[in-house]
Amino acid sequence: MPIESVLHPSLIVPVGHVEPVPRRIRGTIGGRVVFDTRRALYVWERQAYPQFSIPVEDLVEGELHDDKHMERRGAGPAHRHTLQVGAEIRAGSAWVWGEGAPRALRDTVRFEWDALDSWLEEDEPVFVHPRSPYTRVDALRSGSSVRVELDGVVLAEAAGCVKLFETGLPTRYYLDRATVDWTRLRHSDTVTRCPYKGTTSGYWSFDGDTASHEDIAWTYDFPTVEAHRIAGLTAFYNEHVDLRVDGFLLPRAADPGRPTRHTSAPGPVS
């Protein structure tokens, strides 16, 4: 059995870890600048990816109003605040780190991602969450054959693929459209975003004789520059189909969760 079928790099950054961000970070609401900083910090509230924490001094048009509520977040105690930018109010969307959090986080604020209209690293937009400096995403052309089956039906068969290796996730196998049996798949309205690969352009489901399987395959027609090799190719969830790679049936990967329509799915989609 191929080694890649059962192993993939694990996540190594512990919860509570803090690192400096060597990039200019800005956030906006309604076209107005909430903050503009070159002193942001990465803070890992969960192991999979970091959040940005912004020095309070670097707020531009953003104002914080203390909600008089404190709770323990991933990196330590934090005081909840409401964010106001002009007439725009984002209730309970900001967390100022308190006593007991890592010292580097003192006098910094962590915003709920969706509370802002846009986030920028330098002049490039960032979606879903910050890109972890410890995560690699490599898309490599491969001569490995791939056969995709579900409920005994062959959905795709390819003589080669592009393998996408992403830290903490199973290998994904991106296939040329011509190798997929589109007559067996049903297009869905699901759209997901990934900070490393961009926004999906399509999801597909399969209606078998005994059950329907929602959102088992996806495509990025216009991925990020870093993932350009997967442009226009289609991948199937290892977790929900039977994948044969070079003739070997891969064990189904543990299901990290399903995508939510029109929202991000940073865990499972690759």
Tab-separated table of C-alpha atoms in Angstrom:
chain	number	residue	atom	x	y	z
A	1	MET	CA	0.000	0.000	0.000
A	2	PRO	CA	1.431	3.422	-0.864
A	3	ILE	CA	2.835	5.279	2.129
A	4	GLU	CA	0.971	8.449	1.076
A	5	SER	CA	-2.356	6.680	1.549
A	6	VAL	CA	-1.987	6.445	5.295
A	7	LEU	CA	0.399	9.225	6.315
A	8	HIS	CA	0.509	12.985	6.001
A	9	PRO	CA	2.408	15.675	7.920
A	10	SER	CA	0.841	16.617	11.215
A	11	LEU	CA	0.264	20.097	12.597
A	12	ILE	CA	3.111	21.168	14.883
A	13	VAL	CA	2.151	24.567	16.322
A	14	PRO	CA	0.738	24.420	19.866
A	15	VAL	CA	-2.348	26.348	20.930
A	16	GLY	CA	-1.323	29.654	22.532
A	17	HIS	CA	1.766	30.103	20.348
A	18	VAL	CA	2.520	33.703	19.285
A	19	GLU	CA	4.758	34.923	16.454
A	20	PRO	CA	5.325	38.326	14.779
A	21	VAL	CA	3.735	38.913	11.350
A	22	PRO	CA	6.352	40.350	8.940
A	23	ARG	CA	3.655	41.927	6.725
A	24	ARG	CA	1.501	45.029	6.687
A	25	ILE	CA	-2.020	44.023	7.786
A	26	ARG	CA	-5.149	46.140	7.252
A	27	GLY	CA	-8.849	45.637	7.858
A	28	THR	CA	-11.815	47.573	6.498
A	29	ILE	CA	-15.530	48.021	7.109
A	30	GLY	CA	-17.674	49.927	4.637
A	31	GLY	CA	-14.577	51.151	2.834
A	32	ARG	CA	-13.171	52.689	6.023
A	33	VAL	CA	-9.879	51.542	7.538
A	34	VAL	CA	-10.405	49.834	10.900
A	35	PHE	CA	-6.683	49.323	11.524
A	36	ASP	CA	-3.393	49.571	9.677
A	37	THR	CA	-0.385	47.873	11.242
A	38	ARG	CA	3.068	46.528	10.607
A	39	ARG	CA	3.174	45.075	14.132
A	40	ALA	CA	0.500	42.373	13.958
A	41	LEU	CA	0.968	39.057	15.722
A	42	TYR	CA	-0.033	35.543	14.801
A	43	VAL	CA	-1.825	33.822	17.672
A	44	TRP	CA	-2.890	30.189	17.549
A	45	GLU	CA	-6.240	29.805	19.327
A	46	ARG	CA	-6.553	26.410	17.680
A	47	GLN	CA	-3.839	24.243	16.189
A	48	ALA	CA	-4.957	24.281	12.563
A	49	TYR	CA	-4.292	27.940	11.784
A	50	PRO	CA	-3.576	31.310	13.464
A	51	GLN	CA	-5.514	34.542	13.845
A	52	PHE	CA	-4.151	38.077	13.654
A	53	SER	CA	-3.880	40.115	16.846
A	54	ILE	CA	-3.581	43.854	16.259
A	55	PRO	CA	-1.984	46.480	18.549
A	56	VAL	CA	-4.757	48.663	19.930
A	57	GLU	CA	-2.575	51.680	19.143
A	58	ASP	CA	-2.804	50.838	15.425
A	59	LEU	CA	-6.559	51.235	15.151
A	60	VAL	CA	-7.339	54.002	12.638
A	61	GLU	CA	-11.110	54.527	12.414
A	62	GLY	CA	-12.059	51.614	14.620
A	63	GLU	CA	-13.285	52.257	18.163
A	64	LEU	CA	-13.605	49.623	20.888
A	65	HIS	CA	-16.339	49.644	23.530
A	66	ASP	CA	-15.867	47.317	26.496
A	67	ASP	CA	-18.724	44.807	26.885
A	68	LYS	CA	-17.669	44.105	30.490
A	69	HIS	CA	-17.392	40.417	29.702
A	70	MET	CA	-14.324	38.216	30.007
A	71	GLU	CA	-13.821	34.630	28.934
A	72	ARG	CA	-10.949	32.275	28.240
A	73	ARG	CA	-9.997	31.996	24.587
A	74	GLY	CA	-7.502	29.571	23.074
A	75	ALA	CA	-4.474	31.615	24.105
A	76	GLY	CA	-5.783	32.841	27.451
A	77	PRO	CA	-8.268	35.261	29.050
A	78	ALA	CA	-9.696	38.005	26.838
A	79	HIS	CA	-12.146	40.866	27.325
A	80	ARG	CA	-14.953	41.130	24.799
A	81	HIS	CA	-15.490	44.479	23.054
A	82	THR	CA	-17.882	45.889	20.480
A	83	LEU	CA	-16.267	47.410	17.388
A	84	GLN	CA	-17.593	50.671	15.959
A	85	VAL	CA	-16.490	52.289	12.698
A	86	GLY	CA	-18.510	55.401	12.022
A	87	ALA	CA	-22.162	54.334	12.088
A	88	GLU	CA	-21.256	50.673	11.643
A	89	ILE	CA	-21.392	48.567	14.806
A	90	ARG	CA	-20.112	45.002	15.148
A	91	ALA	CA	-21.341	43.834	18.542
A	92	GLY	CA	-19.056	41.548	20.551
A	93	SER	CA	-16.631	41.097	17.666
A	94	ALA	CA	-13.325	42.093	19.300
A	95	TRP	CA	-11.278	40.464	22.055
A	96	VAL	CA	-8.604	42.360	23.956
A	97	TRP	CA	-6.188	39.983	25.658
A	98	GLY	CA	-6.026	40.181	29.430
A	99	GLU	CA	-3.866	39.129	32.352
A	100	GLY	CA	-2.870	35.498	31.914
A	101	ALA	CA	-2.515	35.610	28.119
A	102	PRO	CA	0.997	35.483	26.611
A	103	ARG	CA	2.850	38.701	27.404
A	104	ALA	CA	3.342	39.560	23.718
A	105	LEU	CA	-0.435	39.796	23.303
A	106	ARG	CA	-0.904	42.514	25.898
A	107	ASP	CA	-2.561	45.630	24.449
A	108	THR	CA	-3.538	43.800	21.256
A	109	VAL	CA	-6.983	42.915	19.945
A	110	ARG	CA	-8.205	39.907	18.016
A	111	PHE	CA	-11.195	40.565	15.733
A	112	GLU	CA	-13.748	37.993	14.664
A	113	TRP	CA	-12.863	37.417	11.019
A	114	ASP	CA	-16.349	37.926	9.551
A	115	ALA	CA	-16.864	41.151	11.495
A	116	LEU	CA	-14.666	42.946	8.948
A	117	ASP	CA	-15.580	43.425	5.303
A	118	SER	CA	-12.048	42.797	4.092
A	119	TRP	CA	-8.569	41.861	5.277
A	120	LEU	CA	-5.361	42.706	3.424
A	121	GLU	CA	-1.833	41.312	3.668
A	122	GLU	CA	0.210	44.075	2.035
A	123	ASP	CA	-2.111	44.792	-0.944
A	124	GLU	CA	-3.476	41.266	-1.361
A	125	PRO	CA	-6.862	40.150	0.049
A	126	VAL	CA	-6.939	37.304	2.566
A	127	PHE	CA	-9.937	35.005	2.885
A	128	VAL	CA	-11.266	32.821	5.721
A	129	HIS	CA	-8.294	33.168	8.093
A	130	PRO	CA	-4.589	34.112	8.012
A	131	ARG	CA	-2.284	31.794	6.126
A	132	SER	CA	-0.130	29.887	8.579
A	133	PRO	CA	3.627	30.359	8.093
A	134	TYR	CA	4.007	26.699	9.071
A	135	THR	CA	1.661	25.283	6.425
A	136	ARG	CA	2.897	24.141	3.023
A	137	VAL	CA	0.654	23.628	0.011
A	138	ASP	CA	2.395	21.926	-2.901
A	139	ALA	CA	0.688	20.919	-6.150
A	140	LEU	CA	2.795	18.406	-8.086
A	141	ARG	CA	2.119	16.715	-11.406
A	142	SER	CA	2.120	12.936	-11.048
A	143	GLY	CA	1.929	9.853	-13.266
A	144	SER	CA	-0.100	8.003	-10.622
A	145	SER	CA	-3.323	6.549	-11.984
A	146	VAL	CA	-6.521	7.367	-10.083
A	147	ARG	CA	-9.885	5.598	-10.132
A	148	VAL	CA	-12.849	7.039	-8.198
A	149	GLU	CA	-15.820	4.844	-7.282
A	150	LEU	CA	-18.880	5.248	-5.092
A	151	ASP	CA	-21.633	2.682	-4.491
A	152	GLY	CA	-20.052	0.551	-7.184
A	153	VAL	CA	-20.198	3.286	-9.832
A	154	VAL	CA	-17.035	4.599	-11.499
A	155	LEU	CA	-17.096	8.399	-11.329
A	156	ALA	CA	-13.625	9.115	-12.708
A	157	GLU	CA	-10.629	7.266	-14.091
A	158	ALA	CA	-7.369	8.995	-14.970
A	159	ALA	CA	-3.903	7.905	-16.072
A	160	GLY	CA	-2.324	10.849	-14.249
A	161	CYS	CA	-3.184	13.608	-11.809
A	162	VAL	CA	-1.963	16.592	-9.850
A	163	LYS	CA	-1.343	15.677	-6.223
A	164	LEU	CA	-1.935	18.430	-3.714
A	165	PHE	CA	-0.011	18.075	-0.458
A	166	GLU	CA	-1.179	20.294	2.396
A	167	THR	CA	0.137	20.203	5.945
A	168	GLY	CA	-2.299	18.447	8.254
A	169	LEU	CA	-4.574	17.106	5.498
A	170	PRO	CA	-4.619	13.940	3.391
A	171	THR	CA	-3.247	14.126	-0.130
A	172	ARG	CA	-5.843	15.311	-2.663
A	173	TYR	CA	-5.898	14.032	-6.245
A	174	TYR	CA	-6.912	16.598	-8.868
A	175	LEU	CA	-8.103	15.113	-12.154
A	176	ASP	CA	-8.553	16.450	-15.663
A	177	ARG	CA	-12.199	17.180	-16.474
A	178	ALA	CA	-12.126	14.749	-19.405
A	179	THR	CA	-11.518	11.866	-16.992
A	180	VAL	CA	-14.684	12.537	-14.930
A	181	ASP	CA	-18.086	11.019	-15.791
A	182	TRP	CA	-20.163	14.185	-15.517
A	183	THR	CA	-23.350	12.323	-16.460
A	184	ARG	CA	-23.308	10.788	-12.965
A	185	LEU	CA	-22.762	14.030	-11.059
A	186	ARG	CA	-25.152	16.815	-10.066
A	187	HIS	CA	-23.990	20.414	-9.687
A	188	SER	CA	-24.683	22.069	-6.324
A	189	ASP	CA	-24.777	25.691	-5.162
A	190	THR	CA	-22.020	25.231	-2.585
A	191	VAL	CA	-19.155	27.737	-2.664
A	192	THR	CA	-16.199	27.581	-0.301
A	193	ARG	CA	-13.066	29.642	0.170
A	194	CYS	CA	-9.577	28.631	1.144
A	195	PRO	CA	-6.860	31.126	2.169
A	196	TYR	CA	-4.257	29.045	0.330
A	197	LYS	CA	-6.112	28.146	-2.882
A	198	GLY	CA	-8.878	30.705	-3.394
A	199	THR	CA	-12.605	30.308	-4.100
A	200	THR	CA	-14.150	27.168	-5.550
A	201	SER	CA	-15.967	27.477	-8.862
A	202	GLY	CA	-18.053	24.335	-8.529
A	203	TYR	CA	-19.206	21.477	-6.288
A	204	TRP	CA	-20.821	18.236	-7.401
A	205	SER	CA	-22.960	15.583	-5.738
A	206	PHE	CA	-23.817	11.988	-6.671
A	207	ASP	CA	-27.238	10.351	-6.547
A	208	GLY	CA	-26.771	6.610	-6.173
A	209	ASP	CA	-29.392	3.861	-6.241
A	210	THR	CA	-29.686	3.812	-2.457
A	211	ALA	CA	-28.480	7.242	-1.265
A	212	SER	CA	-27.509	10.743	-2.302
A	213	HIS	CA	-23.975	11.916	-1.547
A	214	GLU	CA	-23.738	15.695	-1.329
A	215	ASP	CA	-20.721	17.767	-2.329
A	216	ILE	CA	-18.232	14.980	-2.922
A	217	ALA	CA	-16.169	16.801	-5.557
A	218	TRP	CA	-15.000	20.348	-6.227
A	219	THR	CA	-13.077	22.493	-8.703
A	220	TYR	CA	-11.004	25.679	-8.561
A	221	ASP	CA	-11.116	27.294	-12.014
A	222	PHE	CA	-9.129	30.321	-10.816
A	223	PRO	CA	-6.969	29.293	-7.856
A	224	THR	CA	-4.256	31.391	-6.266
A	225	VAL	CA	-0.934	31.747	-8.048
A	226	GLU	CA	0.664	29.296	-5.608
A	227	ALA	CA	-1.863	26.582	-6.525
A	228	HIS	CA	-2.077	27.333	-10.257
A	229	ARG	CA	-1.505	23.702	-11.241
A	230	ILE	CA	-4.957	22.669	-9.975
A	231	ALA	CA	-6.760	25.248	-12.159
A	232	GLY	CA	-9.744	23.621	-13.878
A	233	LEU	CA	-9.097	20.211	-12.320
A	234	THR	CA	-11.518	18.303	-10.083
A	235	ALA	CA	-10.861	16.537	-6.784
A	236	PHE	CA	-13.018	14.102	-4.801
A	237	TYR	CA	-13.205	13.801	-1.033
A	238	ASN	CA	-10.979	10.940	0.085
A	239	GLU	CA	-13.357	10.701	3.050
A	240	HIS	CA	-16.470	9.912	1.001
A	241	VAL	CA	-15.447	7.955	-2.112
A	242	ASP	CA	-13.372	4.877	-2.874
A	243	LEU	CA	-10.039	5.969	-4.324
A	244	ARG	CA	-7.655	3.625	-6.087
A	245	VAL	CA	-4.212	5.115	-6.694
A	246	ASP	CA	-1.854	3.064	-8.851
A	247	GLY	CA	-4.218	0.147	-8.301
A	248	PHE	CA	-4.211	0.358	-4.496
A	249	LEU	CA	-7.466	1.069	-2.665
A	250	LEU	CA	-6.795	3.849	-0.170
A	251	PRO	CA	-8.372	3.703	3.270
A	252	ARG	CA	-10.933	6.459	3.632
A	253	ALA	CA	-9.519	9.424	5.510
A	254	ALA	CA	-11.180	10.584	8.721
A	255	ASP	CA	-13.930	13.089	7.919
A	256	PRO	CA	-12.839	16.575	9.122
A	257	GLY	CA	-16.266	18.049	8.409
A	258	ARG	CA	-18.462	19.060	5.504
A	259	PRO	CA	-18.377	22.379	3.671
A	260	THR	CA	-21.055	24.956	4.419
A	261	ARG	CA	-22.766	26.641	1.504
A	262	HIS	CA	-21.326	30.029	0.557
A	263	THR	CA	-18.907	29.947	3.485
A	264	SER	CA	-15.399	28.819	4.158
A	265	ALA	CA	-14.288	25.293	4.677
A	266	PRO	CA	-10.614	25.575	5.594
A	267	GLY	CA	-10.421	22.087	7.098
A	268	PRO	CA	-11.640	19.606	4.522
A	269	VAL	CA	-11.298	21.343	1.192
A	270	SER	CA	-7.910	21.094	-0.453
